[in-house]
């Protein structure tokens, strides 16, 4: 349907009796008609605010589009479930939604009788945080056959990259109003067949899901989409069943293949089993870094220099310190170690035992085995021996004197 027609529809909506609130004081000066927020959507926003503040996940999830059916969105529903889990765990004391009717174009489908597109501003604050945060994005609400309005998330434009005999497919969701984002979306979609083939081959798996990718222009928007309690800076995100989320910045546009390969490596790692997200954080980030290293020029040399420096200064992290996500406050000095030390351990395992054994080790941990059981199965040695050999190798990187050579 052409977007011009939808814009006309959006303009006409306020004159229907279902929409808008009557005003008791007529305006003193003539004003252009402003599209109103449908009463059903205004009521829904209040219900959402109450559910979040009351930490009532079932009530909230009943206000979000279902997993399946004509209005269904399984990926969004999965993301929203984890988003709600966060505010059940980390109470929010301020949560306000404000919808301003929008007239989208440039590829985003506009409002209609059963669809309302708006600029949605969210303001929130946790008791543990000093400041109130906010973000704004184009959002969409849809009406069911029974007449109930539901929240459907961002009003994305969707670019489909269909499956082929060798490619399981990708779906890129983005806001086309921003030219840089639109260009990134097209580059990202075109790169996915190559990125998937490389990572699948590297990790020895073949996920069959049509991979969704969502592009964000602001850090606050990306953080808000993950958890209301999320405050750490980040460039990308993926959890089982969720979209690959990428923050569009000059860096990520330039290195989009590296970003996609890292996040898609998480997708490919999670197929090993339901315990994959309980695997040590360094292992999940380490394998994602290693699987994407070929797209990041100079990454391997930079990693080796860093490991050599850390080893020389006795700054390598204990594995337990870099296992939990997020790190414990007392271990925050190790945030780079999660990625760099994790990648180095897996790279060393590859050199010593081969890619197949390394992948068996990763799969075993993701299936719920301890590091000790997994390393005994994959390498024939307990974890303590693997750790000691790796630390020796790291120390030799900076002490290449002949007497220290093996
Ligand atoms: Zn990651």
CSV table of C-alpha atoms in Angstrom, one decimal, residues 3-399:
chain,number,residue,atom,x,y,z
A,3,UNK,CA,2.6,5.4,2.1
A,4,UNK,CA,0.7,8.5,0.8
A,5,UNK,CA,-2.6,6.7,1.3
A,6,UNK,CA,-1.7,5.8,4.8
A,7,UNK,CA,-0.7,9.3,5.7
A,8,UNK,CA,-4.2,10.5,4.5
A,9,UNK,CA,-5.7,7.8,6.7
A,10,UNK,CA,-3.7,9.0,9.7
A,11,UNK,CA,-4.9,12.5,9.2
A,12,UNK,CA,-8.5,11.5,9.0
A,13,UNK,CA,-8.5,9.3,12.1
A,14,UNK,CA,-9.3,12.0,14.8
A,15,UNK,CA,-12.7,12.8,13.3
A,16,UNK,CA,-14.0,9.3,14.0
A,17,UNK,CA,-15.8,9.0,17.4
A,18,UNK,CA,-13.5,6.3,18.6
A,19,UNK,CA,-10.4,8.5,18.7
A,20,UNK,CA,-9.6,11.5,20.9
A,21,UNK,CA,-10.7,13.0,24.1
A,22,UNK,CA,-13.4,15.8,24.1
A,23,UNK,CA,-12.0,19.1,25.3
A,24,UNK,CA,-14.2,21.2,27.6
A,25,UNK,CA,-12.5,24.5,26.8
A,26,UNK,CA,-12.6,25.4,23.1
A,27,UNK,CA,-9.3,26.8,21.7
A,28,UNK,CA,-9.4,30.6,21.5
A,29,UNK,CA,-7.5,30.7,18.2
A,30,UNK,CA,-8.0,28.4,15.2
A,31,UNK,CA,-5.6,25.5,15.2
A,32,UNK,CA,-4.7,22.8,12.7
A,33,UNK,CA,-6.3,19.5,13.6
A,34,UNK,CA,-3.9,17.3,15.5
A,35,UNK,CA,-4.2,13.5,15.2
A,36,UNK,CA,-5.2,12.2,18.6
A,37,UNK,CA,-4.0,9.2,20.5
A,38,UNK,CA,-6.8,6.6,20.3
A,39,UNK,CA,-8.5,6.2,23.7
A,40,UNK,CA,-7.8,2.5,23.6
A,41,UNK,CA,-4.0,3.1,23.2
A,42,UNK,CA,-4.1,5.8,25.9
A,43,UNK,CA,-5.7,3.2,28.3
A,44,UNK,CA,-3.1,0.6,27.2
A,45,UNK,CA,-0.2,2.9,28.1
A,46,UNK,CA,-1.7,3.4,31.6
A,47,UNK,CA,-2.0,-0.4,32.0
A,48,UNK,CA,1.6,-0.9,30.9
A,49,UNK,CA,2.9,1.7,33.3
A,50,UNK,CA,1.0,0.1,36.2
A,51,UNK,CA,2.2,-3.4,35.3
A,52,UNK,CA,5.8,-2.4,35.2
A,53,UNK,CA,5.6,-0.4,38.4
A,54,UNK,CA,3.8,-3.3,40.1
A,55,UNK,CA,6.4,-5.8,38.7
A,56,UNK,CA,3.5,-7.8,37.3
A,57,UNK,CA,5.0,-9.7,34.4
A,58,UNK,CA,1.9,-11.8,33.5
A,59,UNK,CA,-0.2,-8.6,33.4
A,60,UNK,CA,2.4,-6.9,31.2
A,61,UNK,CA,2.8,-9.8,28.7
A,62,UNK,CA,-1.0,-9.8,28.2
A,63,UNK,CA,-0.6,-6.3,26.8
A,64,UNK,CA,2.1,-7.2,24.2
A,65,UNK,CA,1.5,-8.8,20.8
A,66,UNK,CA,1.3,-12.6,20.9
A,67,UNK,CA,4.0,-15.1,19.8
A,68,UNK,CA,2.0,-16.4,16.8
A,69,UNK,CA,-1.0,-15.5,14.6
A,70,UNK,CA,-1.6,-12.6,12.3
A,71,UNK,CA,-0.3,-10.0,14.9
A,72,UNK,CA,2.4,-12.4,16.2
A,73,UNK,CA,6.0,-11.6,16.7
A,74,UNK,CA,7.9,-14.4,18.4
A,75,UNK,CA,11.3,-12.6,18.5
A,76,UNK,CA,9.8,-9.4,20.0
A,77,UNK,CA,7.8,-11.5,22.5
A,78,UNK,CA,11.0,-13.3,23.6
A,79,UNK,CA,12.8,-10.0,24.1
A,80,UNK,CA,9.9,-8.5,26.0
A,81,UNK,CA,9.8,-11.5,28.3
A,82,UNK,CA,13.4,-11.0,29.3
A,83,UNK,CA,12.9,-7.2,29.5
A,84,UNK,CA,10.1,-7.9,32.1
A,85,UNK,CA,12.2,-10.4,34.0
A,86,UNK,CA,14.7,-7.6,34.6
A,87,UNK,CA,12.1,-5.2,36.2
A,88,UNK,CA,10.7,-8.1,38.2
A,89,UNK,CA,14.3,-8.5,39.6
A,90,UNK,CA,15.3,-4.8,39.6
A,91,UNK,CA,12.3,-2.7,40.7
A,92,UNK,CA,11.6,0.5,38.8
A,93,UNK,CA,10.3,3.5,40.8
A,94,UNK,CA,9.4,5.8,37.9
A,95,UNK,CA,8.0,4.6,34.6
A,96,UNK,CA,6.1,6.9,32.3
A,97,UNK,CA,5.0,6.6,28.7
A,98,UNK,CA,4.0,9.5,26.4
A,99,UNK,CA,2.7,8.9,22.9
A,100,UNK,CA,2.7,11.7,20.3
A,101,UNK,CA,0.9,10.8,17.1
A,102,UNK,CA,3.4,10.5,14.2
A,103,UNK,CA,3.0,10.5,10.5
A,104,UNK,CA,5.7,8.1,9.4
A,105,UNK,CA,6.8,7.7,5.9
A,106,UNK,CA,10.0,6.4,4.1
A,107,UNK,CA,8.9,2.8,4.3
A,108,UNK,CA,7.2,2.6,7.7
A,109,UNK,CA,3.6,1.7,7.4
A,110,UNK,CA,1.4,4.4,8.9
A,111,UNK,CA,-1.7,4.4,11.2
A,112,UNK,CA,-5.0,2.9,10.3
A,113,UNK,CA,-8.2,1.8,12.1
A,114,UNK,CA,-6.4,-1.2,13.7
A,115,UNK,CA,-2.9,0.2,13.8
A,116,UNK,CA,-1.5,3.3,15.5
A,117,UNK,CA,2.0,4.6,15.0
A,118,UNK,CA,3.4,7.2,17.3
A,119,UNK,CA,6.5,8.8,18.7
A,120,UNK,CA,6.8,7.0,22.1
A,121,UNK,CA,8.8,8.6,24.9
A,122,UNK,CA,9.7,6.4,27.9
A,123,UNK,CA,11.0,7.9,31.1
A,124,UNK,CA,12.2,5.6,33.9
A,125,UNK,CA,14.3,5.5,37.1
A,126,UNK,CA,15.5,2.7,39.3
A,127,UNK,CA,15.8,3.3,43.1
A,128,UNK,CA,19.5,2.3,42.7
A,129,UNK,CA,20.2,4.9,40.1
A,130,UNK,CA,20.7,8.7,40.7
A,131,UNK,CA,19.3,9.9,37.5
A,132,UNK,CA,16.1,9.6,35.5
A,133,UNK,CA,16.7,8.2,32.0
A,134,UNK,CA,14.6,8.5,28.9
A,135,UNK,CA,14.5,7.4,25.3
A,136,UNK,CA,12.2,8.0,22.3
A,137,UNK,CA,11.4,5.9,19.2
A,138,UNK,CA,8.6,5.4,16.7
A,139,UNK,CA,6.3,2.7,18.2
A,140,UNK,CA,3.3,0.8,16.9
A,141,UNK,CA,0.2,-0.4,18.6
A,142,UNK,CA,-2.2,-2.9,16.9
A,143,UNK,CA,-5.8,-3.8,17.6
A,144,UNK,CA,-7.0,-7.4,17.8
A,145,UNK,CA,-10.2,-8.7,16.1
A,146,UNK,CA,-11.8,-8.6,19.6
A,147,UNK,CA,-11.0,-4.8,19.7
A,148,UNK,CA,-8.2,-4.9,22.3
A,149,UNK,CA,-5.1,-2.7,21.6
A,150,UNK,CA,-1.7,-4.4,22.1
A,151,UNK,CA,1.9,-3.0,22.1
A,152,UNK,CA,4.0,-4.2,19.1
A,153,UNK,CA,7.3,-2.4,19.8
A,154,UNK,CA,9.2,-0.2,17.4
A,155,UNK,CA,7.7,0.8,14.1
A,156,UNK,CA,10.5,-0.7,12.1
A,157,UNK,CA,10.9,-1.0,8.4
A,158,UNK,CA,11.7,-4.6,7.5
A,159,UNK,CA,14.1,-5.8,4.8
A,160,UNK,CA,13.8,-9.5,4.0
A,161,UNK,CA,16.8,-11.5,2.8
A,162,UNK,CA,15.2,-14.8,1.9
A,163,UNK,CA,16.7,-18.2,2.5
A,164,UNK,CA,18.5,-20.0,-0.4
A,165,UNK,CA,19.9,-23.5,-0.7
A,166,UNK,CA,23.0,-22.4,1.3
A,167,UNK,CA,21.6,-19.5,3.4
A,168,UNK,CA,18.9,-19.7,6.2
A,169,UNK,CA,17.8,-16.1,5.7
A,170,UNK,CA,17.9,-12.8,7.4
A,171,UNK,CA,15.5,-10.1,8.3
A,172,UNK,CA,16.8,-6.6,9.0
A,173,UNK,CA,14.6,-4.2,11.0
A,174,UNK,CA,15.5,-0.5,11.1
A,175,UNK,CA,14.2,3.1,11.1
A,176,UNK,CA,14.7,4.3,7.5
A,177,UNK,CA,14.3,8.0,8.5
A,178,UNK,CA,18.0,8.0,9.2
A,179,UNK,CA,20.1,7.6,6.0
A,180,UNK,CA,23.1,6.1,7.8
A,181,UNK,CA,20.9,3.5,9.4
A,182,UNK,CA,19.2,2.7,6.1
A,183,UNK,CA,22.6,2.3,4.4
A,184,UNK,CA,23.8,0.1,7.2
A,185,UNK,CA,20.7,-2.1,7.0
A,186,UNK,CA,21.4,-2.7,3.3
A,187,UNK,CA,25.1,-3.5,3.9
A,188,UNK,CA,24.2,-5.8,6.9
A,189,UNK,CA,21.6,-7.8,5.0
A,190,UNK,CA,23.9,-8.3,2.0
A,191,UNK,CA,26.7,-9.4,4.4
A,192,UNK,CA,24.7,-12.1,6.2
A,193,UNK,CA,25.1,-15.0,3.8
A,194,UNK,CA,28.9,-14.7,4.0
A,195,UNK,CA,28.9,-14.1,7.8
A,196,UNK,CA,26.6,-17.0,8.5
A,197,UNK,CA,28.6,-19.4,6.3
A,198,UNK,CA,31.9,-18.4,8.0
A,199,UNK,CA,30.6,-18.7,11.5
A,200,UNK,CA,28.7,-21.9,10.9
A,201,UNK,CA,31.8,-23.5,9.5
A,202,UNK,CA,34.0,-22.1,12.3
A,203,UNK,CA,31.7,-23.4,15.0
A,204,UNK,CA,30.6,-26.6,13.3
A,205,UNK,CA,26.9,-25.9,13.6
A,206,UNK,CA,24.1,-24.8,11.2
A,207,UNK,CA,21.3,-22.8,12.9
A,208,UNK,CA,18.2,-22.8,10.7
A,209,UNK,CA,16.5,-19.7,12.1
A,210,UNK,CA,15.8,-16.7,9.8
A,211,UNK,CA,18.1,-14.3,11.7
A,212,UNK,CA,16.6,-11.0,12.7
A,213,UNK,CA,18.9,-8.0,13.0
A,214,UNK,CA,17.7,-4.8,14.7
A,215,UNK,CA,19.6,-1.5,14.2
A,216,UNK,CA,19.7,1.2,16.9
A,217,UNK,CA,20.8,4.7,16.5
A,218,UNK,CA,21.1,5.7,20.1
A,219,UNK,CA,22.8,3.9,23.1
A,220,UNK,CA,19.8,4.7,25.4
A,221,UNK,CA,17.4,3.1,22.9
A,222,UNK,CA,19.5,0.0,22.6
A,223,UNK,CA,19.9,-0.3,26.4
A,224,UNK,CA,16.2,0.3,27.0
A,225,UNK,CA,15.4,-2.5,24.5
A,226,UNK,CA,17.5,-4.9,26.6
A,227,UNK,CA,16.7,-4.1,30.3
A,228,UNK,CA,15.6,-0.9,32.1
A,229,UNK,CA,18.5,-1.6,34.5
A,230,UNK,CA,21.1,-1.8,31.7
A,231,UNK,CA,23.6,1.1,31.9
A,232,UNK,CA,26.9,-0.3,30.5
A,233,UNK,CA,28.0,0.9,27.1
A,234,UNK,CA,27.7,-1.7,24.4
A,235,UNK,CA,27.8,-2.0,20.6
A,236,UNK,CA,25.8,-5.1,20.0
A,237,UNK,CA,23.6,-7.7,21.8
A,238,UNK,CA,22.2,-11.1,21.3
A,239,UNK,CA,20.4,-13.6,23.6
A,240,UNK,CA,18.7,-16.9,22.6
A,241,UNK,CA,15.7,-16.3,20.4
A,242,UNK,CA,16.3,-12.6,20.3
A,243,UNK,CA,17.4,-10.4,17.4
A,244,UNK,CA,21.0,-9.5,16.8
A,245,UNK,CA,21.0,-5.9,18.0
A,246,UNK,CA,23.6,-3.5,16.7
A,247,UNK,CA,24.3,0.1,17.6
A,248,UNK,CA,24.9,2.1,14.4
A,249,UNK,CA,28.0,4.2,14.9
A,250,UNK,CA,30.9,5.1,12.5
A,251,UNK,CA,32.8,2.1,13.9
A,252,UNK,CA,30.0,-0.4,13.5
A,253,UNK,CA,29.3,0.8,10.0
A,254,UNK,CA,32.9,0.4,9.0
A,255,UNK,CA,33.3,-3.0,10.7
A,256,UNK,CA,29.7,-4.3,10.3
A,257,UNK,CA,30.9,-7.8,9.3
A,258,UNK,CA,32.9,-8.1,12.5
A,259,UNK,CA,29.9,-6.9,14.6
A,260,UNK,CA,27.5,-9.3,12.9
A,261,UNK,CA,29.9,-12.2,13.1
A,262,UNK,CA,30.5,-11.7,16.8
A,263,UNK,CA,26.7,-11.5,17.5
A,264,UNK,CA,25.8,-14.3,15.1
A,265,UNK,CA,28.5,-16.5,16.8
A,266,UNK,CA,26.4,-16.1,20.0
A,267,UNK,CA,23.4,-17.4,18.1
A,268,UNK,CA,25.4,-20.3,16.8
A,269,UNK,CA,26.8,-21.1,20.3
A,270,UNK,CA,23.3,-21.0,21.9
A,271,UNK,CA,22.2,-23.9,19.6
A,272,UNK,CA,24.2,-26.3,21.8
A,273,UNK,CA,21.6,-26.3,24.5
A,274,UNK,CA,19.5,-24.6,27.1
A,275,UNK,CA,22.4,-24.2,29.5
A,276,UNK,CA,24.4,-22.2,27.0
A,277,UNK,CA,23.6,-18.8,28.7
A,278,UNK,CA,24.9,-20.3,32.0
A,279,UNK,CA,28.4,-20.9,30.4
A,280,UNK,CA,31.2,-18.7,31.7
A,281,UNK,CA,30.9,-15.2,30.2
A,282,UNK,CA,34.5,-15.3,29.1
A,283,UNK,CA,33.8,-18.5,27.1
A,284,UNK,CA,30.7,-17.0,25.3
A,285,UNK,CA,32.6,-13.7,24.5
A,286,UNK,CA,35.9,-15.5,23.7
A,287,UNK,CA,34.4,-17.8,21.1
A,288,UNK,CA,32.4,-14.9,19.6
A,289,UNK,CA,35.6,-12.8,19.4
A,290,UNK,CA,37.6,-15.7,17.9
A,291,UNK,CA,34.9,-16.5,15.3
A,292,UNK,CA,34.8,-12.9,14.1
A,293,UNK,CA,38.6,-12.2,14.3
A,294,UNK,CA,39.0,-12.6,10.6
A,295,UNK,CA,36.7,-9.6,10.0
A,296,UNK,CA,38.7,-7.4,12.4
A,297,UNK,CA,42.1,-6.6,10.8
A,298,UNK,CA,45.0,-6.7,13.3
A,299,UNK,CA,42.8,-8.2,16.0
A,300,UNK,CA,44.9,-11.3,16.6
A,301,UNK,CA,48.2,-9.3,16.9
A,302,UNK,CA,46.5,-6.8,19.3
A,303,UNK,CA,45.2,-9.7,21.4
A,304,UNK,CA,48.6,-11.3,21.6
A,305,UNK,CA,50.3,-8.0,22.6
A,306,UNK,CA,47.7,-7.4,25.3
A,307,UNK,CA,48.0,-11.0,26.7
A,308,UNK,CA,51.8,-10.7,26.7
A,309,UNK,CA,51.6,-7.4,28.7
A,310,UNK,CA,49.1,-8.8,31.2
A,311,UNK,CA,51.2,-11.9,31.7
A,312,UNK,CA,54.4,-9.8,32.2
A,313,UNK,CA,52.6,-7.7,34.8
A,314,UNK,CA,50.9,-10.6,36.5
A,315,UNK,CA,47.5,-9.2,35.5
A,316,UNK,CA,45.8,-12.2,33.9
A,317,UNK,CA,42.4,-12.8,35.5
A,318,UNK,CA,41.4,-15.8,37.5
A,319,UNK,CA,38.7,-17.6,35.4
A,320,UNK,CA,36.2,-17.4,38.2
A,321,UNK,CA,36.5,-13.6,38.2
A,322,UNK,CA,35.5,-13.3,34.5
A,323,UNK,CA,32.7,-16.0,34.5
A,324,UNK,CA,29.6,-14.1,35.8
A,325,UNK,CA,27.7,-11.6,33.7
A,326,UNK,CA,27.7,-8.9,34.8
A,327,UNK,CA,31.0,-9.0,36.7
A,328,UNK,CA,31.0,-8.6,40.4
A,329,UNK,CA,31.8,-5.0,41.4
A,330,UNK,CA,35.2,-6.0,42.9
A,331,UNK,CA,36.2,-7.6,39.5
A,332,UNK,CA,35.3,-4.7,37.3
A,333,UNK,CA,38.9,-4.1,36.4
A,334,UNK,CA,38.7,-7.3,34.4
A,335,UNK,CA,36.0,-6.2,31.9
A,336,UNK,CA,38.4,-6.3,28.9
A,337,UNK,CA,39.7,-9.7,30.1
A,338,UNK,CA,36.3,-11.3,29.5
A,339,UNK,CA,36.8,-10.8,25.7
A,340,UNK,CA,40.6,-10.8,25.3
A,341,UNK,CA,41.6,-13.5,27.7
A,342,UNK,CA,38.6,-15.6,26.8
A,343,UNK,CA,39.5,-15.4,23.1
A,344,UNK,CA,43.2,-16.2,23.8
A,345,UNK,CA,42.3,-19.3,25.8
A,346,UNK,CA,40.1,-20.6,22.9
A,347,UNK,CA,42.8,-19.6,20.3
A,348,UNK,CA,45.4,-21.5,22.3
A,349,UNK,CA,43.2,-24.6,22.6
A,350,UNK,CA,42.7,-24.4,18.8
A,351,UNK,CA,46.5,-24.4,18.2
A,352,UNK,CA,47.1,-27.3,20.7
A,353,UNK,CA,44.1,-29.6,20.1
A,354,UNK,CA,42.5,-28.4,16.8
A,355,UNK,CA,39.2,-26.6,16.0
A,356,UNK,CA,37.1,-29.8,16.4
A,357,UNK,CA,38.3,-30.4,20.0
A,358,UNK,CA,37.8,-26.7,20.9
A,359,UNK,CA,34.3,-26.8,19.5
A,360,UNK,CA,33.6,-30.0,21.5
A,361,UNK,CA,34.8,-28.2,24.6
A,362,UNK,CA,32.5,-25.2,24.0
A,363,UNK,CA,29.5,-27.4,23.2
A,364,UNK,CA,30.1,-29.5,26.3
A,365,UNK,CA,30.2,-26.4,28.6
A,366,UNK,CA,27.0,-25.1,26.9
A,367,UNK,CA,25.3,-28.4,27.5
A,368,UNK,CA,25.9,-27.9,31.3
A,369,UNK,CA,29.3,-29.7,31.9
A,370,UNK,CA,31.7,-28.0,34.3
A,371,UNK,CA,35.0,-26.7,32.8
A,372,UNK,CA,36.7,-29.7,34.3
A,373,UNK,CA,34.4,-32.3,32.8
A,374,UNK,CA,34.3,-30.5,29.5
A,375,UNK,CA,38.1,-30.2,29.2
A,376,UNK,CA,38.6,-33.8,30.2
A,377,UNK,CA,36.1,-35.0,27.5
A,378,UNK,CA,37.5,-32.7,24.8
A,379,UNK,CA,41.2,-32.6,25.6
A,380,UNK,CA,41.8,-35.5,27.8
A,381,UNK,CA,43.1,-33.2,30.6
A,382,UNK,CA,41.5,-31.6,33.6
A,383,UNK,CA,40.8,-27.9,33.6
A,384,UNK,CA,43.6,-27.1,36.0
A,385,UNK,CA,46.2,-28.6,33.6
A,386,UNK,CA,44.7,-26.7,30.6
A,387,UNK,CA,44.8,-23.5,32.6
A,388,UNK,CA,48.4,-24.0,33.8
A,389,UNK,CA,49.6,-24.8,30.2
A,390,UNK,CA,47.8,-21.7,28.8
A,391,UNK,CA,49.4,-19.5,31.5
A,392,UNK,CA,52.8,-20.9,30.7
A,393,UNK,CA,52.3,-20.2,27.0
A,394,UNK,CA,51.2,-16.6,27.9
A,395,UNK,CA,54.3,-16.1,30.0
A,396,UNK,CA,56.5,-17.4,27.1
A,397,UNK,CA,55.0,-14.7,24.8
A,398,UNK,CA,57.0,-12.1,26.8
A,399,UNK,CA,60.0,-14.3,27.8
